[in-house]
Amino acid sequence: MQQQPTLRLGDIKLGRNPRQYFDPAKMAEMVESVRVQGVMQPVIVRPLDDGSHELVAGGRRYRAAMEAHGADYPMPVIVKPLDEFEARSVALIENIQRDDMAPSEEAIAAAEIVGLCKGDRDEAAAQLGWSRPVLDSRLALMNCSAAVLDALNTRTIKLGHAELFAAFTKEQQDKLLPVVVKESRTVADLKKTLEQVSCSLPAAIFDKTDCAGCQHNSAAQAEMFGESIGTGSCTNRACYNEKTEKQLEATAAGLRDEYQTVRIVRPGDNHTRIQLVADGSKGVGAEQMKACYACQNFGAAVSGLPDSMGKVYKGQCFDTVCNMKKVAARIKSEKAPDTAAAKAATATGASKATSATSATTAASAAKGSKPSTTANPEATVVAESDRVKTYRVALWRKALRREVSADVALARQYLIAVVATGDARSIAAEPVNTIWERLIDDKPAVGDFSKAATAAAALESDVQVKLLVALAMSAIQGVDVPYLVQMCRHHKLDLAKHWKLDKEFLELITKSEMKVVADELGLRAAMGDDFKKVFAKSKAEVIDALLSVEGFDYSGKVLKVLKF
């Protein structure tokens, strides 16, 4: 039997442990067990670049062994070559699936898993082995204040208490928590208390005009005494919540013209976004940051959290895993030994960056403000969103069909090539049958080869040619995208003959990306001083202006993002 590998306990570095609370009585039992029997189940570690190992899972066993035997104890280990993000996922799931983990710790760990899954809660629930309702209820706890989470962690309050607290601001929670603990209020008692707390109208983010005369406005009855509606509260929580949601959606809708991704963030979405920055411990680097502006995961967040309801956070990255990898790559590149040439280039770049930073800082200081690194970031390219991809593939198919359909010999040649390369399955019957029915005023004999062959033999030669072209058109429409690209390249398809800037395309992209389009096509130069004025208007007005620049020749110009 192969012996379990071990590492000196003191040589294992502690990693990030989702579990923060260790029940003293249970830990004492484990320490005694390890003292007598040793550690029976190996811990999971991962090798680091410097040759050491980091603990991934097994924090309680590590602590018990350290207390029972000290740093020289030969700790049984399972070594797994995991990167930082895989290690975090393993640690989270390993801990969260243990039944003695506090709901508050489960909430924090589950929120990180959701972040690793790019906000996909269904995927996160599957990884955790939870139902979606269980996941959502845990994530809701992320709106609890630190004091409430700590009280739940240490079992000072129950899960029901925390779930009720989560609906209110952290300030309200911290005021009420000591009372609940001191007076040993039950969950039912707390529920009655919180049901009496109305929704604050002054804090509402929606238009309160209709609230003035509403019977659910607590200030309505007091107006005869001269009290302002600003002091009122709403006692109809359902109506209040509905209006709040509509306002959140309206705020998000207003940002979608500017950013590729706009999300309303809820409790539990803590790790699904991060502020994109170039420098510092979380910086991706200046060049990478510019590239990120064009990413589909770049955008803005609208807060749906009680403490910051309706607040907008711009310049957000919604792929935190990718962001962390970019940060790690930047830090690694900075630590790597440089050649003399690289050092010289770095020095030159640093000098320029320092000069630019100094100028920015000086200008900001003169205005009495701090320099901002995220104000109105602009795309540097048009992002290849799903909508843009769908648009350009449709353009390729339409353009290729148009040229091939005009040349019968070419249609026959391409049809033979499609069949010869095993892609005959891409030829759909429906378009051909439609042509058949229109040309000979009869439906084809579906499933009856003999009848169809006889009918085909009776067709006049010009009708057969038309059906052959229809087959080629169906093939072009049906082949997959990589094969379509091959066809376009072989054909040397000139998209400039088939496309010019239109409203349909501009509606697919953001205003920031429209500036990229304007630069690439030469529209910015043609618009001159009017360019900035135009982009201060709504998206619809910008589109109209870009499509009606006087004296500008739109033909013969194709965007890079549309080319194959």
Coordinates of C-alpha atoms in Angstrom, one line a residue:
M1 CA 0.0 0.0 0.0
Q2 CA 1.4 3.4 -1.0
Q3 CA 2.3 5.6 1.9
Q4 CA 0.4 8.9 2.2
P5 CA 2.8 11.9 1.4
T6 CA 3.4 14.3 4.2
L7 CA 4.8 17.8 4.6
R8 CA 6.2 19.5 7.7
L9 CA 3.3 21.4 9.2
G10 CA 5.3 24.6 9.7
D11 CA 6.2 24.6 6.0
I12 CA 2.5 24.8 4.9
K13 CA 1.3 28.4 4.4
L14 CA -2.3 29.2 5.5
G15 CA -4.6 30.1 2.6
R16 CA -7.9 31.9 2.6
N17 CA -10.4 30.0 4.8
P18 CA -14.1 30.8 4.4
R19 CA -14.7 29.5 7.9
Q20 CA -14.0 32.2 10.5
Y21 CA -15.8 30.7 13.5
F22 CA -14.5 27.6 15.2
D23 CA -16.7 26.3 18.0
P24 CA -14.4 26.1 21.1
A25 CA -15.8 22.8 22.4
K26 CA -15.6 21.1 19.1
M27 CA -12.1 22.3 18.5
A28 CA -11.0 21.1 21.9
E29 CA -12.4 17.6 21.0
M30 CA -10.5 17.6 17.7
V31 CA -7.2 18.7 19.3
E32 CA -7.5 15.8 21.7
S33 CA -8.3 13.4 19.0
V34 CA -5.3 14.5 16.9
R35 CA -3.1 14.4 19.9
V36 CA -3.9 10.7 20.4
Q37 CA -4.5 9.4 16.9
G38 CA -2.9 12.0 14.6
V39 CA -4.5 13.5 11.5
M40 CA -6.3 10.6 9.7
Q41 CA -7.7 12.6 6.7
P42 CA -5.1 14.4 4.6
V43 CA -5.4 18.1 4.0
I44 CA -5.4 19.6 0.4
V45 CA -2.4 21.9 -0.5
R46 CA -1.2 23.5 -3.7
P47 CA 2.4 24.1 -4.8
L48 CA 3.4 27.8 -5.1
D49 CA 5.9 29.3 -7.4
D50 CA 8.5 29.7 -4.7
G51 CA 8.6 26.0 -3.9
S52 CA 6.4 26.2 -0.8
H53 CA 2.8 24.9 -0.4
E54 CA -0.4 26.6 0.6
L55 CA -3.3 25.1 2.5
V56 CA -6.4 24.9 0.4
A57 CA -8.8 22.8 2.5
G58 CA -8.4 21.4 6.0
G59 CA -8.1 24.5 8.2
R60 CA -9.5 22.8 11.4
R61 CA -7.2 19.9 11.0
Y62 CA -4.2 22.2 10.5
R63 CA -5.1 24.2 13.7
A64 CA -5.6 21.1 15.7
A65 CA -2.4 19.5 14.6
M66 CA -0.4 22.7 15.3
E67 CA -1.8 22.9 18.8
A68 CA -1.4 19.2 19.5
H69 CA 2.0 18.5 17.9
G70 CA 3.6 21.8 16.8
A71 CA 5.3 22.9 13.5
D72 CA 7.4 19.8 13.0
Y73 CA 4.4 17.4 12.7
P74 CA 4.5 15.4 9.4
M75 CA 1.1 16.5 8.0
P76 CA -0.6 14.1 5.5
V77 CA -1.3 16.0 2.4
I78 CA -2.9 15.7 -1.1
V79 CA -1.0 18.0 -3.4
K80 CA -3.1 19.5 -6.2
P81 CA -1.6 21.9 -8.9
L82 CA -4.4 24.6 -8.6
D83 CA -4.2 28.2 -9.6
E84 CA -5.4 30.9 -7.2
F85 CA -9.0 30.8 -8.5
E86 CA -9.3 27.0 -8.6
A87 CA -7.9 26.9 -5.1
R88 CA -10.5 29.4 -3.9
S89 CA -13.3 27.5 -5.5
V90 CA -12.2 24.2 -3.9
A91 CA -11.8 25.8 -0.5
L92 CA -15.2 27.4 -0.7
I93 CA -17.1 24.3 -1.8
E94 CA -15.2 22.0 0.6
N95 CA -16.1 24.2 3.6
I96 CA -19.6 25.1 2.5
Q97 CA -20.7 21.5 2.2
R98 CA -19.9 20.8 5.9
D99 CA -23.0 20.8 8.0
D100 CA -21.4 22.8 10.9
M101 CA -20.7 25.9 8.9
A102 CA -22.6 29.0 10.0
P103 CA -25.2 30.4 7.5
S104 CA -23.3 33.7 7.6
E105 CA -20.1 31.9 6.5
E106 CA -22.1 30.0 3.9
A107 CA -23.5 33.3 2.6
I108 CA -20.0 34.9 2.2
A109 CA -18.7 31.7 0.6
A110 CA -21.7 31.4 -1.7
A111 CA -21.3 35.0 -2.8
E112 CA -17.7 34.2 -3.9
I113 CA -18.9 31.2 -5.8
V114 CA -21.4 33.3 -7.6
G115 CA -18.6 35.7 -8.5
L116 CA -16.5 32.8 -9.9
C117 CA -19.5 31.8 -11.9
K118 CA -19.8 35.3 -13.4
G119 CA -23.0 36.0 -11.7
D120 CA -24.8 32.8 -12.9
R121 CA -26.7 31.8 -9.8
D122 CA -28.0 28.6 -11.3
E123 CA -24.5 27.4 -12.1
A124 CA -23.4 28.4 -8.6
A125 CA -26.3 26.5 -7.0
A126 CA -25.3 23.4 -9.1
Q127 CA -21.7 23.6 -7.9
L128 CA -22.8 23.8 -4.3
G129 CA -25.4 21.1 -4.6
W130 CA -28.1 23.5 -3.4
S131 CA -31.5 24.4 -4.8
R132 CA -31.8 27.9 -6.2
P133 CA -34.2 29.1 -3.4
V134 CA -31.6 28.0 -0.8
L135 CA -28.8 29.9 -2.6
D136 CA -30.9 33.0 -2.9
S137 CA -31.9 32.9 0.8
R138 CA -28.2 32.6 1.8
L139 CA -27.1 35.4 -0.6
A140 CA -29.8 37.7 0.8
L141 CA -27.8 37.5 4.1
M142 CA -25.1 39.5 2.4
N143 CA -27.1 42.6 3.1
C144 CA -26.7 42.1 6.8
S145 CA -24.3 44.4 8.7
A146 CA -21.0 43.0 9.9
A147 CA -22.3 43.0 13.5
V148 CA -25.4 40.9 12.5
L149 CA -23.3 38.4 10.5
D150 CA -20.9 38.1 13.4
A151 CA -23.9 37.5 15.8
L152 CA -25.2 34.8 13.5
N153 CA -21.7 33.3 13.1
T154 CA -21.3 33.0 16.8
R155 CA -24.8 31.6 17.2
T156 CA -25.9 34.7 19.3
I157 CA -28.9 35.1 17.0
K158 CA -30.8 32.7 14.8
L159 CA -30.9 32.4 11.0
G160 CA -34.5 33.8 11.1
H161 CA -33.3 36.9 12.9
A162 CA -30.7 37.6 10.2
E163 CA -33.1 37.0 7.3
L164 CA -35.4 39.7 8.8
F165 CA -32.5 42.1 9.4
A166 CA -31.4 41.7 5.8
A167 CA -34.3 43.8 4.5
F168 CA -33.1 47.0 6.2
T169 CA -30.2 49.3 6.1
K170 CA -27.1 48.4 8.0
E171 CA -27.6 51.4 10.3
Q172 CA -31.1 50.2 11.2
Q173 CA -29.7 46.7 11.8
D174 CA -27.0 47.9 14.1
K175 CA -29.4 50.0 16.2
L176 CA -31.8 47.1 16.7
L177 CA -29.4 44.2 17.1
P178 CA -28.3 45.0 20.7
V179 CA -31.9 45.2 21.8
V180 CA -32.7 41.9 20.2
V181 CA -29.7 40.2 21.9
K182 CA -30.2 41.9 25.3
E183 CA -33.9 41.2 25.5
S184 CA -33.6 37.8 23.9
R185 CA -36.3 38.7 21.3
T186 CA -37.6 35.7 19.3
V187 CA -37.8 35.7 15.6
A188 CA -41.6 36.2 15.8
D189 CA -41.1 39.2 18.1
L190 CA -38.6 40.8 15.7
K191 CA -40.9 40.2 12.8
K192 CA -43.7 42.1 14.5
T193 CA -41.3 44.9 15.3
L194 CA -40.0 45.2 11.7
E195 CA -43.5 45.0 10.2
Q196 CA -44.3 48.2 12.1
V197 CA -41.4 50.0 10.5
S198 CA -42.7 51.8 7.4
C199 CA -40.9 52.5 4.1
S200 CA -39.2 55.9 4.2
L201 CA -40.6 58.3 1.6
P202 CA -37.7 60.7 1.9
A203 CA -35.3 57.8 1.0
A204 CA -37.4 56.7 -1.9
I205 CA -35.7 56.8 -5.4
F206 CA -39.0 57.1 -7.4
D207 CA -41.2 60.1 -8.2
K208 CA -43.3 60.7 -5.1
T209 CA -45.8 63.0 -6.7
D210 CA -48.6 60.5 -6.5
C211 CA -47.8 59.8 -2.8
A212 CA -48.9 63.2 -1.6
G213 CA -52.6 62.3 -1.4
C214 CA -52.2 58.5 -0.9
Q215 CA -54.0 57.0 2.1
H216 CA -50.8 54.9 2.8
N217 CA -48.8 58.1 3.3
S218 CA -48.4 58.7 7.0
A219 CA -48.0 62.4 6.4
A220 CA -51.4 62.7 4.6
Q221 CA -53.4 62.8 7.9
A222 CA -51.0 65.3 9.4
E223 CA -51.0 67.8 6.6
M224 CA -53.6 69.9 8.4
F225 CA -50.9 70.6 10.9
G226 CA -48.4 71.9 8.3
E227 CA -46.2 68.8 8.2
S228 CA -44.2 68.3 5.0
I229 CA -44.5 65.1 2.9
G230 CA -40.8 64.8 3.4
T231 CA -41.5 63.6 6.9
G232 CA -43.9 60.9 5.7
S233 CA -43.6 57.1 5.4
C234 CA -45.4 54.6 3.2
T235 CA -47.3 51.8 4.9
N236 CA -47.9 49.9 1.6
R237 CA -44.7 48.0 1.2
A238 CA -45.8 46.1 -2.0
C239 CA -46.5 49.4 -3.8
Y240 CA -43.3 51.0 -2.5
N241 CA -41.2 48.0 -3.7
E242 CA -42.9 47.9 -7.1
K243 CA -42.2 51.6 -7.7
T244 CA -38.6 51.1 -6.5
E245 CA -38.1 48.3 -9.0
K246 CA -39.5 50.3 -11.9
Q247 CA -37.1 53.1 -11.1
L248 CA -34.2 50.8 -10.9
E249 CA -35.0 49.4 -14.3
A250 CA -35.5 52.9 -15.7
T251 CA -32.0 53.9 -14.4
A252 CA -30.5 50.8 -15.9
A253 CA -32.2 51.4 -19.2
G254 CA -30.8 54.9 -19.4
L255 CA -27.2 53.5 -19.1
R256 CA -27.5 50.8 -21.8
D257 CA -26.8 53.3 -24.6
E258 CA -23.4 54.0 -22.9
Y259 CA -22.2 50.6 -21.7
Q260 CA -22.0 47.1 -23.0
T261 CA -23.3 45.6 -19.8
V262 CA -25.6 47.2 -17.2
R263 CA -26.8 45.2 -14.2
I264 CA -28.9 45.9 -11.1
V265 CA -26.9 44.4 -8.3
R266 CA -28.7 42.7 -5.4
P267 CA -27.6 41.3 -2.0
G268 CA -25.2 38.5 -2.7
D269 CA -23.8 40.0 -5.9
N270 CA -20.8 41.3 -3.9
H271 CA -18.2 39.4 -6.0
T272 CA -19.8 39.7 -9.4
R273 CA -18.3 43.0 -10.2
I274 CA -15.2 45.1 -9.5
Q275 CA -14.2 48.6 -10.2
L276 CA -11.8 48.6 -13.2
V277 CA -8.5 50.4 -12.4
A278 CA -5.1 50.6 -14.0
D279 CA -2.8 50.9 -11.0
G280 CA -2.5 49.7 -7.4
S281 CA -3.0 46.2 -5.9
K282 CA -6.1 45.7 -8.0
G283 CA -4.9 47.4 -11.2
V284 CA -4.8 45.6 -14.6
G285 CA -2.3 48.0 -16.2
A286 CA -2.9 51.0 -18.4
E287 CA -2.9 49.2 -21.7
Q288 CA -5.0 46.3 -20.5
M289 CA -7.5 48.8 -19.0
K290 CA -8.0 50.4 -22.4
A291 CA -8.6 47.0 -23.9
C292 CA -11.1 46.2 -21.2
Y293 CA -13.2 49.2 -22.2
A294 CA -14.2 47.3 -25.3
C295 CA -15.0 44.0 -23.5
Q296 CA -18.6 42.8 -23.3
N297 CA -18.2 42.4 -19.5
F298 CA -17.4 46.1 -19.0
G299 CA -20.2 48.4 -17.9
A300 CA -22.1 50.0 -15.1
A301 CA -24.0 48.7 -12.0
V302 CA -27.2 50.1 -10.5
S303 CA -27.4 49.3 -6.8
G304 CA -30.5 47.5 -5.5
L305 CA -29.1 47.5 -1.9
P306 CA -30.9 49.3 0.9
D307 CA -27.9 51.3 1.8
S308 CA -27.2 52.6 -1.7
M309 CA -30.5 52.1 -3.5
G310 CA -30.4 53.5 -7.0
K311 CA -26.8 54.6 -6.9
V312 CA -24.9 54.1 -10.2
Y313 CA -21.3 52.7 -10.3
K314 CA -19.6 53.2 -13.7
G315 CA -16.5 51.6 -15.0
Q316 CA -17.3 48.1 -13.6
C317 CA -15.8 44.8 -14.7
F318 CA -18.4 42.0 -14.5
D319 CA -15.9 39.1 -15.0
T320 CA -14.0 39.2 -11.7
V321 CA -12.1 36.0 -12.5
C322 CA -10.7 37.5 -15.7
N323 CA -9.9 40.7 -13.8
M324 CA -8.0 38.9 -11.1
K325 CA -6.0 37.0 -13.8
K326 CA -5.1 40.3 -15.5
V327 CA -4.0 41.8 -12.2
A328 CA -1.9 38.7 -11.4
A329 CA -0.3 38.8 -14.9
R330 CA 0.5 42.5 -14.5
I331 CA 2.1 41.9 -11.1
K332 CA 4.0 38.9 -12.4
S333 CA 5.4 40.9 -15.4
E334 CA 6.5 43.7 -13.1
K335 CA 8.4 41.2 -10.8
A336 CA 10.0 39.4 -13.7
P337 CA 13.7 40.2 -14.3
D338 CA 14.0 42.9 -17.1
T339 CA 16.6 43.0 -19.9
A340 CA 18.5 46.3 -20.3
A341 CA 16.3 47.2 -23.3
A342 CA 13.1 46.4 -21.3
K343 CA 14.4 48.6 -18.5
A344 CA 15.1 51.4 -20.8
A345 CA 11.7 51.1 -22.3
T346 CA 10.1 51.0 -18.9
A347 CA 12.1 54.1 -17.8
T348 CA 10.9 56.0 -20.9
G349 CA 7.3 54.9 -20.4
A350 CA 7.5 55.6 -16.7
S351 CA 8.8 59.1 -17.4
K352 CA 5.9 59.8 -19.8
A353 CA 3.4 58.3 -17.4
T354 CA 4.9 60.4 -14.5
S355 CA 4.7 63.5 -16.5
A356 CA 1.1 62.8 -17.5
T357 CA 0.2 61.9 -14.0
S358 CA 1.9 64.9 -12.6
A359 CA 0.0 67.2 -15.0
T360 CA -3.3 65.5 -14.2
T361 CA -2.6 65.7 -10.4
A362 CA -1.6 69.4 -10.7
A363 CA -4.7 70.2 -12.7
S364 CA -6.9 68.4 -10.2
A365 CA -5.2 70.1 -7.3
A366 CA -5.7 73.5 -8.8
K367 CA -9.5 72.6 -9.0
G368 CA -9.4 71.3 -5.4
S369 CA -10.3 67.7 -6.5
K370 CA -8.7 64.3 -6.8
P371 CA -7.7 62.9 -10.2
S372 CA -10.2 60.2 -11.4
T373 CA -9.2 57.1 -13.3
T374 CA -12.7 56.0 -14.2
A375 CA -14.5 59.1 -15.4
N376 CA -16.4 58.4 -18.7
P377 CA -14.2 55.6 -20.0
E378 CA -14.6 55.1 -23.8
A379 CA -14.4 52.0 -25.9
T380 CA -11.2 51.6 -28.0
V381 CA -12.8 49.1 -30.4
V382 CA -16.3 47.9 -31.3
A383 CA -17.0 44.9 -29.0
E384 CA -17.8 41.6 -30.7
S385 CA -21.1 41.2 -28.8
D386 CA -23.5 38.5 -29.7
R387 CA -25.7 41.0 -31.4
V388 CA -22.8 42.3 -33.6
K389 CA -21.8 38.8 -34.4
T390 CA -25.3 37.9 -35.5
Y391 CA -25.5 41.0 -37.6
R392 CA -22.2 40.5 -39.4
V393 CA -22.8 36.7 -40.1
A394 CA -26.1 37.7 -41.6
L395 CA -24.3 40.3 -43.7
W396 CA -21.7 37.7 -45.0
R397 CA -24.5 35.2 -45.9
K398 CA -26.6 37.8 -47.7
A399 CA -23.6 39.3 -49.6
L400 CA -22.3 35.9 -50.7
R401 CA -25.7 34.7 -51.8
R402 CA -26.2 37.8 -53.8
E403 CA -23.0 37.3 -55.8
V404 CA -23.2 33.6 -56.2
S405 CA -26.9 33.6 -57.3
A406 CA -25.9 35.8 -60.3
D407 CA -23.5 33.1 -61.6
V408 CA -25.0 29.7 -62.4
A409 CA -21.6 28.1 -63.0
L410 CA -20.3 29.4 -59.7
A411 CA -23.4 28.2 -57.9
R412 CA -22.9 24.7 -59.3
Q413 CA -19.2 24.8 -58.4
Y414 CA -19.9 25.8 -54.8
L415 CA -22.7 23.3 -54.4
I416 CA -20.5 20.5 -55.5
A417 CA -17.7 21.7 -53.1
V418 CA -20.1 21.8 -50.2
V419 CA -21.3 18.2 -50.9
A420 CA -17.8 16.9 -51.5
T421 CA -16.6 18.3 -48.2
G422 CA -19.3 16.4 -46.3
D423 CA -21.5 19.5 -45.6
A424 CA -24.5 18.4 -47.6
R425 CA -26.5 18.3 -44.3
S426 CA -26.3 22.1 -44.2
I427 CA -28.7 22.3 -47.2
A428 CA -32.1 22.8 -45.8
A429 CA -35.1 21.4 -47.8
E430 CA -37.5 24.2 -47.0
P431 CA -36.1 27.0 -49.2
V432 CA -35.7 24.5 -52.2
N433 CA -39.3 23.2 -51.7
T434 CA -40.6 26.8 -51.6
I435 CA -38.9 27.5 -55.0
W436 CA -40.1 24.2 -56.4
E437 CA -43.7 25.0 -55.4
R438 CA -43.5 28.5 -56.8
L439 CA -42.0 27.4 -60.2
I440 CA -44.1 24.4 -61.0
D441 CA -47.2 25.2 -58.9
D442 CA -47.1 21.9 -57.1
K443 CA -45.7 20.7 -53.8
P444 CA -42.7 18.3 -53.8
A445 CA -43.4 14.7 -52.9
V446 CA -41.8 14.7 -49.5
G447 CA -40.5 11.2 -48.5
D448 CA -41.4 9.7 -51.9
F449 CA -38.2 9.5 -53.9
S450 CA -39.6 7.9 -57.0
K451 CA -42.3 10.5 -57.4
A452 CA -39.9 13.4 -56.8
A453 CA -37.3 11.9 -59.3
T454 CA -40.0 11.6 -61.9
A455 CA -41.2 15.1 -61.3
A456 CA -37.6 16.4 -61.5
A457 CA -37.0 14.7 -64.8
A458 CA -40.1 16.4 -66.2
L459 CA -38.8 19.8 -65.3
E460 CA -37.7 22.2 -68.0
S461 CA -33.9 22.9 -68.0
D462 CA -34.3 26.5 -66.9
V463 CA -36.4 25.4 -63.9
Q464 CA -33.7 22.8 -63.0
V465 CA -31.1 25.5 -63.1
K466 CA -33.1 27.7 -60.8
L467 CA -33.5 24.8 -58.3
L468 CA -29.8 24.1 -58.5
V469 CA -29.1 27.8 -57.6
A470 CA -31.7 27.5 -54.8
L471 CA -29.7 24.5 -53.4
A472 CA -26.5 26.6 -53.4
M473 CA -28.3 29.5 -51.7
S474 CA -29.6 27.1 -49.0
A475 CA -26.1 25.7 -48.5
I476 CA -24.7 29.2 -48.0
Q477 CA -27.4 29.9 -45.5
G478 CA -27.0 26.7 -43.7
V479 CA -23.2 26.1 -43.3
D480 CA -21.7 26.8 -39.9
V481 CA -19.8 30.1 -39.4
P482 CA -16.2 28.8 -39.7
Y483 CA -17.1 27.1 -43.1
L484 CA -18.9 30.3 -44.2
V485 CA -15.7 32.3 -43.5
Q486 CA -13.8 29.8 -45.7
M487 CA -16.3 30.3 -48.5
C488 CA -16.1 34.1 -48.2
R489 CA -12.3 34.1 -48.3
H490 CA -12.1 31.8 -51.3
H491 CA -14.6 34.0 -53.1
K492 CA -12.7 37.1 -52.1
L493 CA -16.0 38.6 -51.1
D494 CA -15.8 42.5 -51.1
L495 CA -18.2 43.6 -48.4
A496 CA -17.8 47.2 -49.5
K497 CA -20.1 46.4 -52.4
H498 CA -22.8 45.3 -50.0
W499 CA -22.6 47.4 -46.9
K500 CA -22.6 50.9 -45.7
L501 CA -23.3 52.4 -42.2
D502 CA -26.9 52.0 -41.2
K503 CA -29.3 52.5 -38.3
E504 CA -29.6 48.8 -37.7
F505 CA -25.9 48.4 -36.9
L506 CA -25.6 51.6 -34.8
E507 CA -28.5 50.5 -32.6
L508 CA -26.5 47.4 -31.6
I509 CA -23.6 49.4 -30.1
T510 CA -23.1 52.0 -27.4
K511 CA -22.5 55.7 -27.9
S512 CA -18.9 55.1 -26.8
E513 CA -18.5 52.5 -29.5
M514 CA -20.0 54.9 -32.0
K515 CA -17.1 57.2 -31.5
V516 CA -14.8 54.4 -32.5
V517 CA -17.0 53.9 -35.7
A518 CA -16.8 57.7 -36.4
D519 CA -13.0 57.6 -36.1
E520 CA -12.6 54.5 -38.3
L521 CA -14.9 55.8 -41.1
G522 CA -13.7 59.4 -40.9
L523 CA -17.0 60.8 -39.7
R524 CA -15.4 62.6 -36.7
A525 CA -13.2 64.6 -39.1
A526 CA -16.1 65.3 -41.4
M527 CA -18.3 66.6 -38.6
G528 CA -15.7 68.9 -37.2
D529 CA -16.8 71.0 -34.3
D530 CA -20.3 69.6 -34.4
F531 CA -18.9 66.2 -33.2
K532 CA -18.8 66.9 -29.5
K533 CA -22.2 68.7 -29.6
V534 CA -23.8 65.7 -31.3
F535 CA -22.5 63.2 -28.7
A536 CA -23.9 65.2 -25.9
K537 CA -27.4 64.3 -27.2
S538 CA -29.4 61.1 -26.9
K539 CA -28.4 57.9 -28.6
A540 CA -31.2 58.2 -31.2
E541 CA -30.1 61.7 -32.0
V542 CA -26.5 60.6 -32.4
I543 CA -27.5 57.9 -34.8
D544 CA -29.5 60.3 -36.9
A545 CA -26.6 62.7 -37.0
L546 CA -24.0 60.0 -37.9
L547 CA -26.2 58.9 -40.8
S548 CA -26.7 62.3 -42.3
V549 CA -23.3 64.1 -42.4
E550 CA -23.6 66.5 -45.3
G551 CA -21.1 65.8 -48.1
F552 CA -19.8 62.6 -46.6
D553 CA -19.4 59.5 -48.8
Y554 CA -20.6 56.5 -46.9
S555 CA -19.9 53.9 -49.7
G556 CA -16.8 51.8 -49.9
K557 CA -16.1 51.8 -46.1
V558 CA -16.4 48.7 -44.0
L559 CA -15.7 48.5 -40.3
K560 CA -13.0 46.1 -39.0
V561 CA -15.5 44.4 -36.7
L562 CA -17.6 43.3 -39.7
K563 CA -14.8 41.8 -41.7
F564 CA -14.2 38.0 -41.9

